[in-house]
Short mmCIF file of C-alpha atoms in Angstrom, two decimals:
data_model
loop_
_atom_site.label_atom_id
_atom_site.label_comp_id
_atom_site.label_asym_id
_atom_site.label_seq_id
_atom_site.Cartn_x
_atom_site.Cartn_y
_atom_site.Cartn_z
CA UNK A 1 0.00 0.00 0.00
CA UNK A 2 1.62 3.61 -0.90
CA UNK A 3 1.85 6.13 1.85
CA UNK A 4 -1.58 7.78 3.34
CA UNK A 5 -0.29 11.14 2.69
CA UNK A 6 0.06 9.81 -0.91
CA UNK A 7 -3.21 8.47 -1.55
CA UNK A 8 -5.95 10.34 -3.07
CA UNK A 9 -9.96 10.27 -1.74
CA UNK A 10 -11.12 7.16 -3.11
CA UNK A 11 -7.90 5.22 -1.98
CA UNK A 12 -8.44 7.00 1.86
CA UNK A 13 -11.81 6.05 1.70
CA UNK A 14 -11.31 2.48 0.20
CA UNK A 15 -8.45 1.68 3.05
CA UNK A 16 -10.56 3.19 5.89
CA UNK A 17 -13.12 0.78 5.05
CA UNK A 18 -10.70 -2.25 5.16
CA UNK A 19 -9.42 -0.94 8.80
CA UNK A 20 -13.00 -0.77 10.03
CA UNK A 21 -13.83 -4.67 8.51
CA UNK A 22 -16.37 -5.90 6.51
CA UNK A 23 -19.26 -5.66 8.98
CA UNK A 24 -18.87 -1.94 9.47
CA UNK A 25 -17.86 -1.35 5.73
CA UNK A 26 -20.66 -2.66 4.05
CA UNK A 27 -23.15 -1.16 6.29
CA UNK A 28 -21.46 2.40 5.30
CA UNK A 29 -21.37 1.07 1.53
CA UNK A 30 -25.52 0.55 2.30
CA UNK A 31 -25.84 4.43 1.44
CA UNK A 32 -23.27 4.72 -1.12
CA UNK A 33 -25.12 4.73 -4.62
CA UNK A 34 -23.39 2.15 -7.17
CA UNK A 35 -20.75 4.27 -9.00
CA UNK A 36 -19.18 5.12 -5.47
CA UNK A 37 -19.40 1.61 -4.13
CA UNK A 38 -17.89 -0.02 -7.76
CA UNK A 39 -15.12 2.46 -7.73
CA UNK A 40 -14.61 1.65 -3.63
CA UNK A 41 -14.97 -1.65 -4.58
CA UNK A 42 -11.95 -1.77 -7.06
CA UNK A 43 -9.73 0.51 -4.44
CA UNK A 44 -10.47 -2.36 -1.74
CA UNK A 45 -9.37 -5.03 -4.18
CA UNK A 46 -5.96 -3.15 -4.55
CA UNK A 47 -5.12 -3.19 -0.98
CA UNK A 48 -3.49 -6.52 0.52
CA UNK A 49 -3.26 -5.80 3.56
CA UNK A 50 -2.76 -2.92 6.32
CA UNK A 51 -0.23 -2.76 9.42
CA UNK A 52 -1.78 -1.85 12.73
CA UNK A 53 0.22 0.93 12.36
CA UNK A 54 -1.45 1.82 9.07
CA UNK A 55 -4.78 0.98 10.07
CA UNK A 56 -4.15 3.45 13.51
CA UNK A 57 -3.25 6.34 11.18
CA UNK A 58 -6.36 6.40 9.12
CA UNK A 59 -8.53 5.51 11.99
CA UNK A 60 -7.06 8.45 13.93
CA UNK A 61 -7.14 10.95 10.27
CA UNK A 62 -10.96 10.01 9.66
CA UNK A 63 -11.72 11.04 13.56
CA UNK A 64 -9.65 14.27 13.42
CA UNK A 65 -11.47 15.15 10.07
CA UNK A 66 -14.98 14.65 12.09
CA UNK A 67 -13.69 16.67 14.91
CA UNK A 68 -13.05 19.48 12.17
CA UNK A 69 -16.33 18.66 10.59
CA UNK A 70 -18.22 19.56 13.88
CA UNK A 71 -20.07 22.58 12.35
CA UNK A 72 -22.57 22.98 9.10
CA UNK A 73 -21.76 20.53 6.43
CA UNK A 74 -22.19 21.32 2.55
CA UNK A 75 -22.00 18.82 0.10
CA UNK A 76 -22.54 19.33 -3.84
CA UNK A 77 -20.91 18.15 -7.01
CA UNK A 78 -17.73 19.64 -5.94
CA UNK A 79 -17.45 18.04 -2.67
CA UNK A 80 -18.15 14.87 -4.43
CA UNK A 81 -15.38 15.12 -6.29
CA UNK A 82 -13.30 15.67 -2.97
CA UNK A 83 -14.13 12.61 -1.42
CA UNK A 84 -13.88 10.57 -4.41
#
């Protein structure tokens, strides 16, 4: 797996999902329409496996981006494009 810092949005997102496990990732993938979960989906199947260590750091990324998050959220095509 490349660096975090190095990945883009659908490669965060796709290795976050692997760190939480299958039971938690497919119940987030449960509101993810099909062109987000097929493009997850191929991201996942890229990844062979994560340290601890790795799996710590985007764990501990994702929860410092909801602690920034705290206030209003906007979404919109251009957001969309951010996460993905």
């Amino acid at each position: 797996m490349k660096p975090i810092d190095q990945m883009n949005g659908a490669e965060k997102a796709a290795a976050l999902l692997v760190a939480l496990g299958p039971e938690v990732a497919s119940e987030i993938m449960k509101f993810l329409d099909e062109e987000s979960v097929n493009k997850l989906a191929a991201e996942i199947a890229k990844i062979d496996v994560l340290s601890p260590e790795e799996k710590e750091e985007l764990i501990g990324q994702f929860l410092l981006e909801l602690r920034k998050a705290r206030g209003v959220a906007f979404g919109g095509q251009n957001v969309a494009k951010e996460i993905l």
